[in-house]
Short mmCIF file of C-alpha atoms and ligand atoms in Angstrom, two decimals:
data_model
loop_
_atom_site.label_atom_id
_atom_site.label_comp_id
_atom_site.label_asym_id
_atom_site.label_seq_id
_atom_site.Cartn_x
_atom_site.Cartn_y
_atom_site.Cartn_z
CA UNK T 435 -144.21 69.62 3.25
CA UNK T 436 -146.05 73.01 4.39
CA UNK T 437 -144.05 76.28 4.63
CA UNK T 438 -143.31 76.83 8.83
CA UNK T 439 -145.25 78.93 10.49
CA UNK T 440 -146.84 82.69 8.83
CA UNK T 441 -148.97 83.36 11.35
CA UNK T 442 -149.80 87.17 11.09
CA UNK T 443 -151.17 90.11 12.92
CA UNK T 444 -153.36 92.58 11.88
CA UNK T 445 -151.06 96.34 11.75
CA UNK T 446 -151.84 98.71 14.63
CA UNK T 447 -153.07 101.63 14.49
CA UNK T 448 -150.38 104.38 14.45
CA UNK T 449 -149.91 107.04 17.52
CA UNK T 450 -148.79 111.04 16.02
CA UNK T 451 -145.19 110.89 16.59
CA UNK T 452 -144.68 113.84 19.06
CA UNK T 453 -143.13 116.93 16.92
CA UNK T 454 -139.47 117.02 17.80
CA UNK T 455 -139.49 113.27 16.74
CA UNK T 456 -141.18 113.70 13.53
CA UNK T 457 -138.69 116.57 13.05
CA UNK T 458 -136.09 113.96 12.86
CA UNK T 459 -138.07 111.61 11.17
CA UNK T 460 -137.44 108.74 14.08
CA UNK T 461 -140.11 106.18 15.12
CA UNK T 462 -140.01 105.24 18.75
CA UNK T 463 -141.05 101.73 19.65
CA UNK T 464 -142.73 100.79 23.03
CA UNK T 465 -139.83 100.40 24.56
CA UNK T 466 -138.21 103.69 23.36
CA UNK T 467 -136.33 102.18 20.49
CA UNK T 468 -135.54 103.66 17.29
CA UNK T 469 -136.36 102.59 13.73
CA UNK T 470 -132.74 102.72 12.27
CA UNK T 471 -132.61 99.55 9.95
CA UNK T 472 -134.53 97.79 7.22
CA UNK T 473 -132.83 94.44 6.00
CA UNK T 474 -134.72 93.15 2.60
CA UNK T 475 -135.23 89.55 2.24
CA UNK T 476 -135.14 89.35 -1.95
CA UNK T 477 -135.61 85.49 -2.32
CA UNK T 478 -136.67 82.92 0.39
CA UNK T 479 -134.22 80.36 -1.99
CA UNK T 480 -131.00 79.64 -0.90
CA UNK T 481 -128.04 77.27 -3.34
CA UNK T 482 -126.65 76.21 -0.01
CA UNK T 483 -128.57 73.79 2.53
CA UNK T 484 -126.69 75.04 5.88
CA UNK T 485 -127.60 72.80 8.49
CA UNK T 486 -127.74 75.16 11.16
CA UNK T 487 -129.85 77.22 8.86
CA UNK T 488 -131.91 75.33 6.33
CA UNK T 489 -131.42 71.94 6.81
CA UNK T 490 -131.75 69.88 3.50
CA UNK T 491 -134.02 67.65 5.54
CA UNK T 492 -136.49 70.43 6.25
CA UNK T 493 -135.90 72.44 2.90
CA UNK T 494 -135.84 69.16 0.13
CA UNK T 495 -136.85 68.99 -3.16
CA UNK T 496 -140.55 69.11 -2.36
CA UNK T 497 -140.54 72.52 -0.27
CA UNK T 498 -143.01 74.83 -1.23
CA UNK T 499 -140.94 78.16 -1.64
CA UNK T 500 -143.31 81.32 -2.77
CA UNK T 501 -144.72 81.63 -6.14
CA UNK T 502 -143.24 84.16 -8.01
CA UNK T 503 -146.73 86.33 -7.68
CA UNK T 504 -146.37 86.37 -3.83
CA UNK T 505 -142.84 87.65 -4.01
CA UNK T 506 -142.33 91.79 -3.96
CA UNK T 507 -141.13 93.55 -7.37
CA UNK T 508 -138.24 95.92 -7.71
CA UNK T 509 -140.89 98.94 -7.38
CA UNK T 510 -142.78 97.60 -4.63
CA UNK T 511 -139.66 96.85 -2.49
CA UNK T 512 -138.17 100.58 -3.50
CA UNK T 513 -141.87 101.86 -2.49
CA UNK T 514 -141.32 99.84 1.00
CA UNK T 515 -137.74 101.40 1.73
CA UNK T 516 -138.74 104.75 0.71
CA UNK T 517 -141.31 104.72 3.21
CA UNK T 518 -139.26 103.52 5.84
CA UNK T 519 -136.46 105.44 5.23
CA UNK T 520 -139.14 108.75 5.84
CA UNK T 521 -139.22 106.83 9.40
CA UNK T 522 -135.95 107.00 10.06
CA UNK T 523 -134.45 104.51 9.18
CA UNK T 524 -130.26 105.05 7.32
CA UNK T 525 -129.42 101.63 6.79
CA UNK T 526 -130.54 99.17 4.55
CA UNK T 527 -129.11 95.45 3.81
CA UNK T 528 -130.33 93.07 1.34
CA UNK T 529 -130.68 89.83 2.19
CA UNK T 530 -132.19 86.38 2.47
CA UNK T 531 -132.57 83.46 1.36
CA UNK T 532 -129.06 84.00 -1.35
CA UNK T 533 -129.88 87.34 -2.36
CA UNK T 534 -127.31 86.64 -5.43
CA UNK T 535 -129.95 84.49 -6.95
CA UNK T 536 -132.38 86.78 -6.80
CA UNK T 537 -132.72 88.00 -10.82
CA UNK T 538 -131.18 91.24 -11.82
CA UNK T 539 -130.27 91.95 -8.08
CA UNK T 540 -128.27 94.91 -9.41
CA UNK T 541 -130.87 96.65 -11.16
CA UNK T 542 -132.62 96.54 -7.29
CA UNK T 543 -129.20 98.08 -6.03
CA UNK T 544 -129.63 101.15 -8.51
CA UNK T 545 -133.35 101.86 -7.81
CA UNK T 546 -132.52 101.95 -3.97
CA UNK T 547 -129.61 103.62 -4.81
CA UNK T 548 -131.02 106.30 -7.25
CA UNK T 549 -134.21 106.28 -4.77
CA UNK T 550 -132.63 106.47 -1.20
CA UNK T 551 -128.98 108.60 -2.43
CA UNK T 552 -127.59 108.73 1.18
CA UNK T 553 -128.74 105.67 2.83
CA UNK T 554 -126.07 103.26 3.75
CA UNK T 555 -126.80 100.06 0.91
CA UNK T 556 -125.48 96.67 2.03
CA UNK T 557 -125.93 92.80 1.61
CA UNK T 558 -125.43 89.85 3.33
CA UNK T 559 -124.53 86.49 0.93
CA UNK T 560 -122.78 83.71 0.68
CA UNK T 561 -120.21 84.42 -1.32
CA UNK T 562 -121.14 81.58 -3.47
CA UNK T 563 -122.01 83.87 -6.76
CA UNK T 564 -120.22 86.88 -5.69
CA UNK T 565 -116.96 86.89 -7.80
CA UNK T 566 -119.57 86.55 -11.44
CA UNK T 567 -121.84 89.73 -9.40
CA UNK T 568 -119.16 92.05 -7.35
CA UNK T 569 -118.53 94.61 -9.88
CA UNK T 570 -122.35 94.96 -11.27
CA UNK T 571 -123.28 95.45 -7.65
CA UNK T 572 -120.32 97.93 -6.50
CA UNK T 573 -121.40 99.92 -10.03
CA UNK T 574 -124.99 100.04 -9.24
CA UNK T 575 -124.10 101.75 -5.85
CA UNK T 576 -123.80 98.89 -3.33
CA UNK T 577 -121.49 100.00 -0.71
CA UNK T 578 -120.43 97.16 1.54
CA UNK T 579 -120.57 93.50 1.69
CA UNK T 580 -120.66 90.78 4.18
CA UNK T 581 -119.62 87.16 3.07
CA UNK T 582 -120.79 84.15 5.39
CA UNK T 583 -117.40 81.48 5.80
CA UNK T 584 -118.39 79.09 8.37
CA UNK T 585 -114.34 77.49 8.09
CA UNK T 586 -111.31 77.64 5.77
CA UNK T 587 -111.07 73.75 6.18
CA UNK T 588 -112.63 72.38 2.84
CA UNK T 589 -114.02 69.78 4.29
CA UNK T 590 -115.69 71.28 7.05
CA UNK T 591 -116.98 73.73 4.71
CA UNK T 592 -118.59 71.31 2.81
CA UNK T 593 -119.99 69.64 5.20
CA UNK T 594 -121.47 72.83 7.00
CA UNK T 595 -122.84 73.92 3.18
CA UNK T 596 -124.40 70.90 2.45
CA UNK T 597 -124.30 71.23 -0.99
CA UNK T 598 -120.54 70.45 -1.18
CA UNK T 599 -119.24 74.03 -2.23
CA UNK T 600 -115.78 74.24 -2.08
CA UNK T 601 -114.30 77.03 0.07
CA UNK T 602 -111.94 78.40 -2.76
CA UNK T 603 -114.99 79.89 -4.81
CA UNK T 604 -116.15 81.88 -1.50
CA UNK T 605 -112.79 82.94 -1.03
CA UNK T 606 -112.47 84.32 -4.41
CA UNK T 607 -115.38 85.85 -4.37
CA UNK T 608 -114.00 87.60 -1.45
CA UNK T 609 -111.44 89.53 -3.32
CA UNK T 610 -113.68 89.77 -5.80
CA UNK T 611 -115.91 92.13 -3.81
CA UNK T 612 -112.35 93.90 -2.71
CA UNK T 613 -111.39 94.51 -5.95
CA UNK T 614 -114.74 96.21 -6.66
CA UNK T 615 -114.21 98.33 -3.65
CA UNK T 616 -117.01 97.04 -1.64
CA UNK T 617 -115.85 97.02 1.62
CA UNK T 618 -114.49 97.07 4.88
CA UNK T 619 -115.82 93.58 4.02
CA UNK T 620 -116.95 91.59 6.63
CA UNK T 621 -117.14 88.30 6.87
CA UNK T 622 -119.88 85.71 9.00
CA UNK T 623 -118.96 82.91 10.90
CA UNK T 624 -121.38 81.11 13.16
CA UNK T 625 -119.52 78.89 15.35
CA UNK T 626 -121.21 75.77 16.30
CA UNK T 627 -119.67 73.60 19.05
CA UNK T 628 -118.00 70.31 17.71
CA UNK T 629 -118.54 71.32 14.15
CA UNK T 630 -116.16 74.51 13.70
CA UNK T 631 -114.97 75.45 16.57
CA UNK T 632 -111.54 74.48 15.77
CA UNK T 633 -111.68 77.12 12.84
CA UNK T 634 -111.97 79.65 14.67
CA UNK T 635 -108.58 80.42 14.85
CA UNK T 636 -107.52 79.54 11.38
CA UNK T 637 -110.12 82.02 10.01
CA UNK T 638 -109.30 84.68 12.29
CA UNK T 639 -105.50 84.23 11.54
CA UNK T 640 -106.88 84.49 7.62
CA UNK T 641 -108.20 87.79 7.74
CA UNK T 642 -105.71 89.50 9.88
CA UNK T 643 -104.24 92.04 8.33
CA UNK T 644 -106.69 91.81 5.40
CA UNK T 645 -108.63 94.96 6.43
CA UNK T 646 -111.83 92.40 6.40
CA UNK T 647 -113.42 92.17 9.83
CA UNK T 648 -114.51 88.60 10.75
CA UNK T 649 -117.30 88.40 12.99
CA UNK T 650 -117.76 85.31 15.47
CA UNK T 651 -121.84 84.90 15.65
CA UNK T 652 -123.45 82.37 18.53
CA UNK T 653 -125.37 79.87 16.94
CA UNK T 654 -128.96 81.07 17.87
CA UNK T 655 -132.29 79.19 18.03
CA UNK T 656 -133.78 81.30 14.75
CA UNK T 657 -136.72 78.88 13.31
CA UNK T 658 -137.69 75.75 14.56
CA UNK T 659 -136.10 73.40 12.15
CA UNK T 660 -132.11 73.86 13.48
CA UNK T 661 -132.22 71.88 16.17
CA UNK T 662 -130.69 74.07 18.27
CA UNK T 663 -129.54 73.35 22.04
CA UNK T 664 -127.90 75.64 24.27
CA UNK T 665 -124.88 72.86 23.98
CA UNK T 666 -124.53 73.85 20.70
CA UNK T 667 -123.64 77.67 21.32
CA UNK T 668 -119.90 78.61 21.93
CA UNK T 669 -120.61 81.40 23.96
CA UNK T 670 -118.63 84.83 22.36
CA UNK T 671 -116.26 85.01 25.12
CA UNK T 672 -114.41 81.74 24.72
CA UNK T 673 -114.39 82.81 20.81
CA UNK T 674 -112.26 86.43 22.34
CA UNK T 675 -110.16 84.17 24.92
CA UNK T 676 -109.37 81.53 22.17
CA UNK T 677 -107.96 84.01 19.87
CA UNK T 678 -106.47 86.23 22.51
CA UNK T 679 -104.32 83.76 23.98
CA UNK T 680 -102.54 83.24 20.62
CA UNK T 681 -102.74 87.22 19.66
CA UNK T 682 -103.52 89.81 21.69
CA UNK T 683 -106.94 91.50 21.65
CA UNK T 684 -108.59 95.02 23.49
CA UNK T 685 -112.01 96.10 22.98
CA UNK T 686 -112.88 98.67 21.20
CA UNK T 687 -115.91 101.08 21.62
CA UNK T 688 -118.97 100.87 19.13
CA UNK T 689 -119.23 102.62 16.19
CA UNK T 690 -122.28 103.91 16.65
CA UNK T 691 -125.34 102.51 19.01
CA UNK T 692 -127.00 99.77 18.80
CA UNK T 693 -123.91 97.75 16.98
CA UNK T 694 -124.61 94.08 16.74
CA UNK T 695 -121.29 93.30 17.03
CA UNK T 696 -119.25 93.92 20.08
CA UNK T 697 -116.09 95.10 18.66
CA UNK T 698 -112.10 93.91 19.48
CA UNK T 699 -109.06 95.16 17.61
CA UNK T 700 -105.36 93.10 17.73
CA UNK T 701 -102.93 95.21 19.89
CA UNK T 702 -100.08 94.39 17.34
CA UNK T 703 -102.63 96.61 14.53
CA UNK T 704 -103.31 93.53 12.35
CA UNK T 705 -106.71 95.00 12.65
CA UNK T 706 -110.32 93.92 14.66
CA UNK T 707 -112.52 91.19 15.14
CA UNK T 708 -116.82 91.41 16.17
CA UNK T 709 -118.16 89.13 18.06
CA UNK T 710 -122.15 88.73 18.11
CA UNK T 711 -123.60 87.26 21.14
CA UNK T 712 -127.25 87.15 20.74
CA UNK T 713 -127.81 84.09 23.10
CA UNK T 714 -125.06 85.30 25.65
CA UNK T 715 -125.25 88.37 25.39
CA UNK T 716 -129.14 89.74 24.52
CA UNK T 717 -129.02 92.75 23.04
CA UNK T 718 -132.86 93.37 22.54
CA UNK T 719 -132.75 96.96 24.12
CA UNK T 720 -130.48 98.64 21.73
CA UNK T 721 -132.15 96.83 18.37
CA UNK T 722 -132.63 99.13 15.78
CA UNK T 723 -134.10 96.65 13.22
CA UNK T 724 -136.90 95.71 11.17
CA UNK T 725 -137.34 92.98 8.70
CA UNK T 726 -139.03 92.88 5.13
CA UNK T 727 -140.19 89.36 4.11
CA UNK T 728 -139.46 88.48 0.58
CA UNK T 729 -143.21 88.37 0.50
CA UNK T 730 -143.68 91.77 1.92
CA UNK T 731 -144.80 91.15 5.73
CA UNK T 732 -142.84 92.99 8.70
CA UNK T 733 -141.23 91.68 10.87
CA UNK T 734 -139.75 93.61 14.37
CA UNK T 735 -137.39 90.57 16.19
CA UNK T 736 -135.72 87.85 14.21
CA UNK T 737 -137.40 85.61 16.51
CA UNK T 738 -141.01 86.14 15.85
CA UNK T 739 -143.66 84.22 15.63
CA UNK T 740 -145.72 86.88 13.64
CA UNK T 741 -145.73 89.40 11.17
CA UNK T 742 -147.57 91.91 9.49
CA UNK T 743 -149.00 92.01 6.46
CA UNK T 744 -147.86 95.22 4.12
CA UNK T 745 -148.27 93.61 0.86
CA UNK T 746 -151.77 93.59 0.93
CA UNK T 747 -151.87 97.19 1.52
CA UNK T 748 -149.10 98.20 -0.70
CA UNK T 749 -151.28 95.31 -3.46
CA UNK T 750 -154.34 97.80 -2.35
CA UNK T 751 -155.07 101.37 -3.99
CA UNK T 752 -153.69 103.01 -0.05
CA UNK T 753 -151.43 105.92 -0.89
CA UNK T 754 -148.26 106.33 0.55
CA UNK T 755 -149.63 108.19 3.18
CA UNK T 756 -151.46 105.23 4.37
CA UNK T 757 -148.41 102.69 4.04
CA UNK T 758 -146.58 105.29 6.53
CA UNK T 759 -149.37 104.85 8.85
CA UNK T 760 -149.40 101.16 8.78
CA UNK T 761 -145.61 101.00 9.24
CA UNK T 762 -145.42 103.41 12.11
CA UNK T 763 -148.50 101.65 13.74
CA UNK T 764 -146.06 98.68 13.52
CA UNK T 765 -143.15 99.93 15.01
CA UNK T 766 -145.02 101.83 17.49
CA UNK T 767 -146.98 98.68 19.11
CA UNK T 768 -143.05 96.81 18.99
CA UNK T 769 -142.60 95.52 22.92
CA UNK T 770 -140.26 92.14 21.56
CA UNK T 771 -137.50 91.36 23.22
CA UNK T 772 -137.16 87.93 22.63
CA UNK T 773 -133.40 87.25 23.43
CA UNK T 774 -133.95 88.66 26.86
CA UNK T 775 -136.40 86.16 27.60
CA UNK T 776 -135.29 83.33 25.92
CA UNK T 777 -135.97 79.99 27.66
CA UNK T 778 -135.63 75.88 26.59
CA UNK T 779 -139.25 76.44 26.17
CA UNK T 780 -138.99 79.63 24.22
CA UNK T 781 -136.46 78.13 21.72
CA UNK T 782 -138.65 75.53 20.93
CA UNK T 783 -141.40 77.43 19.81
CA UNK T 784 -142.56 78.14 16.25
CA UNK T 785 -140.41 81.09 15.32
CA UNK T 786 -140.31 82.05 11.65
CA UNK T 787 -137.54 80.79 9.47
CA UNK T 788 -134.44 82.50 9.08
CA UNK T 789 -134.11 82.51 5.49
CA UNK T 790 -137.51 83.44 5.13
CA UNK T 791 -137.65 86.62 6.98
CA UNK T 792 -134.01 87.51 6.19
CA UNK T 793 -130.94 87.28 8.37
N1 SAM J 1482 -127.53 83.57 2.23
C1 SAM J 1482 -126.93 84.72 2.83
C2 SAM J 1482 -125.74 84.30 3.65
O1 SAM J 1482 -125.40 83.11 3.69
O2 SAM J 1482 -125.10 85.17 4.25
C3 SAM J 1482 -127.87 85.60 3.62
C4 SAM J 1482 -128.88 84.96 4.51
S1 SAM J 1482 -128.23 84.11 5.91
C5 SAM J 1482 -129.73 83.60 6.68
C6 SAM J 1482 -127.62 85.45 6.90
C7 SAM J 1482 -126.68 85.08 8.00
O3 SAM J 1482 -127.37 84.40 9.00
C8 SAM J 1482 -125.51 84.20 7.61
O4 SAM J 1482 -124.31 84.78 8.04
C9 SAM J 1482 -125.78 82.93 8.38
O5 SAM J 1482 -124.61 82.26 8.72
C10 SAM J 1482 -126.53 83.44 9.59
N2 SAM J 1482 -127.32 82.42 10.26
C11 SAM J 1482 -128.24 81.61 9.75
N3 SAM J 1482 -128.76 80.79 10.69
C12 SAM J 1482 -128.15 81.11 11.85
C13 SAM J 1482 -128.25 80.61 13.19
N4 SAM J 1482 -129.07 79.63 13.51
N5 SAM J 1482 -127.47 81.19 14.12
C14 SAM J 1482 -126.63 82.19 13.81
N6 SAM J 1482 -126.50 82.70 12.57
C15 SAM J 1482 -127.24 82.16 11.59
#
């Protein structure tokens, strides 16, 4: 079985960033975006098989995940986010792949940490290792988590996993990461129709009250192994409508722009709910985000079909100086805008894998 598709590009050459704008430090794209966010992909290996994600079809025994030589170290990731974060960009979340079974993950959370003191530090897992890792990771300067729980239902749970995890040890590992102090925690549901839909309300019910945010994400045609079909997607406002009609919801305005999630609170002040709408409800022109393979290429949308190659300058003797050059040339040339455009046609197109570049 061959990895899915790596195709690269070569990294564009990088415009001067006018002065006011290198004042600040901000990178503007082609479309007048900012560089605001870097998530980290630490491992392309995941426990769980998700079928919406990495099908156990797809991702068997035989899959050819990356050597450990192709994968970045500690110091060349910290190098990575250093530069970026001289870009612009405040915000950092570590991801994959299960981040949690990438080695000595916390040690990585105190170089960023010690390296980057004001950034904002997060990371995105599935719970599954989280109640063994929560306190290493809030004590090596983590500051917020978000937990993926696809249903409270065991069973559907299971069957969404995979792997057969039981819910309980995600939910633990929930409070866990409360007890640590890692939050507001948030917590990940894709809703897929005919699979979970009818959890929606169960899991919202959960967490109200709990201070933990849930966030409702459309099932999205990421990769080219999920099978996805616009049938598949319940769209984010039946998700809103669903809940509301049991307890009453109002919006409430972003916390800052370019929020992924659209935000609703409960009018009784049990507390708020996101919902992400990526197929619905493109939000390509407010995307703040890059993405760091696990084995160092860039990526600028979460559906592309290429990246670009920063390991084998950051493998080369190029200073930091040149690195900074390379990334800006990358964000500079960024014109993507791929859930804007998306099509049947575009969905079925080789798009990189999910877990590989990082969710
Ligand atoms: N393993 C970690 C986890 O489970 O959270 C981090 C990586 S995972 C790829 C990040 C997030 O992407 C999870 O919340 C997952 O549910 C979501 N995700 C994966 N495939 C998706 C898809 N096709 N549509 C929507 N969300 C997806």
């Amino acid at each position: 079985m061959s990895r899915p598709v790596i195709a690269l590009r070569s990294v564009p050459a990088a415009r001067p960033i006018p002065a006011a704008r290198a004042q600040e430090g901000a990178l503007v794209d082609a479309r007048g975006r900012e560089l605001h966010d870097l998530r980290i992909s630490v491992t392309d290996r995941c426990n769980f098989r998700c079928t919406y994600c990495m099908p156990k079809d797809v991702f068997g025994p035989d899959y050819p995940f990356l050597p450990h030589a192709e994968v970045l170290t500690f110091e060349e990731i910290v190098r990575v986010a250093r530069i970026f974060h001289g870009h612009g960009v405040r915000k950092i979340r570590l991801t994959g792949g299960e981040p949690l079974l990438r080695r000595d993950l916390p040690v990585l959370v105190a170089q960023l940490r010690a390296a980057l003191p004001g950034v904002d530090l997060t990371l995105t897992t599935n719970g599954s290792a989280l109640k063994a890792q929560a306190a290493s990771l809030a004590a090596a300067g983590l500051d917020r988590i978000t937990v993926s729980l696809d249903a409270l239902d065991d069973a559907t749970f299971r069957r969404m996993n995979d792997v057969d995890f039981p819910v309980e040890r995600v939910l633990e590992g929930i409070e866990a990461a409360a007890r640590a102090g890692l939050s507001p925690i948030k917590v990940n549901m894709v809703v897929k129709r005919g699979v979970n839909e009818h959890q929606v309300l169960d899991v919202a019910r959960h967490f109200r009250g709990s201070g933990h945010i849930v966030r409702f994400i459309e099932f999205m045609d990421v990769g080219s192994t999920n099978g996805w079909r616009m049938d598949d997607v319940v769209p984010s406002a039946e998700v809103v409508r669903r809940i509301s009609e049991v307890h009453a919801l109002e919006p409430v305005s972003a916390n800052y722009a370019g929020e992924v999630a659209e935000r609703w609170r409960y009018v009784d002040g049990a507390g708020e709910i996101g919902v992400i709408s990526s197929v619905t409800q493109a939000f390509c022109g407010s995307c703040t985000r890059a993405r760091l393979s696990t084995h160092g290429h860039v990526y600028t949308c979460l559906f592309s079909q290429h990246g670009f190659d920063l390991k084998s300058i950051l493998r080369s003797d190029a200073g930091d100086d040149e690195l900074a050059r390379a990334v800006a040339g990358i964000w500079q040339a960024r014109a993507d805008r791929y859930s804007e455009i998306r099509t049947a046609e575009t969905a079925a197109a080789r798009k990189v894998e999910m877990s590989f570049i990082g969710g």
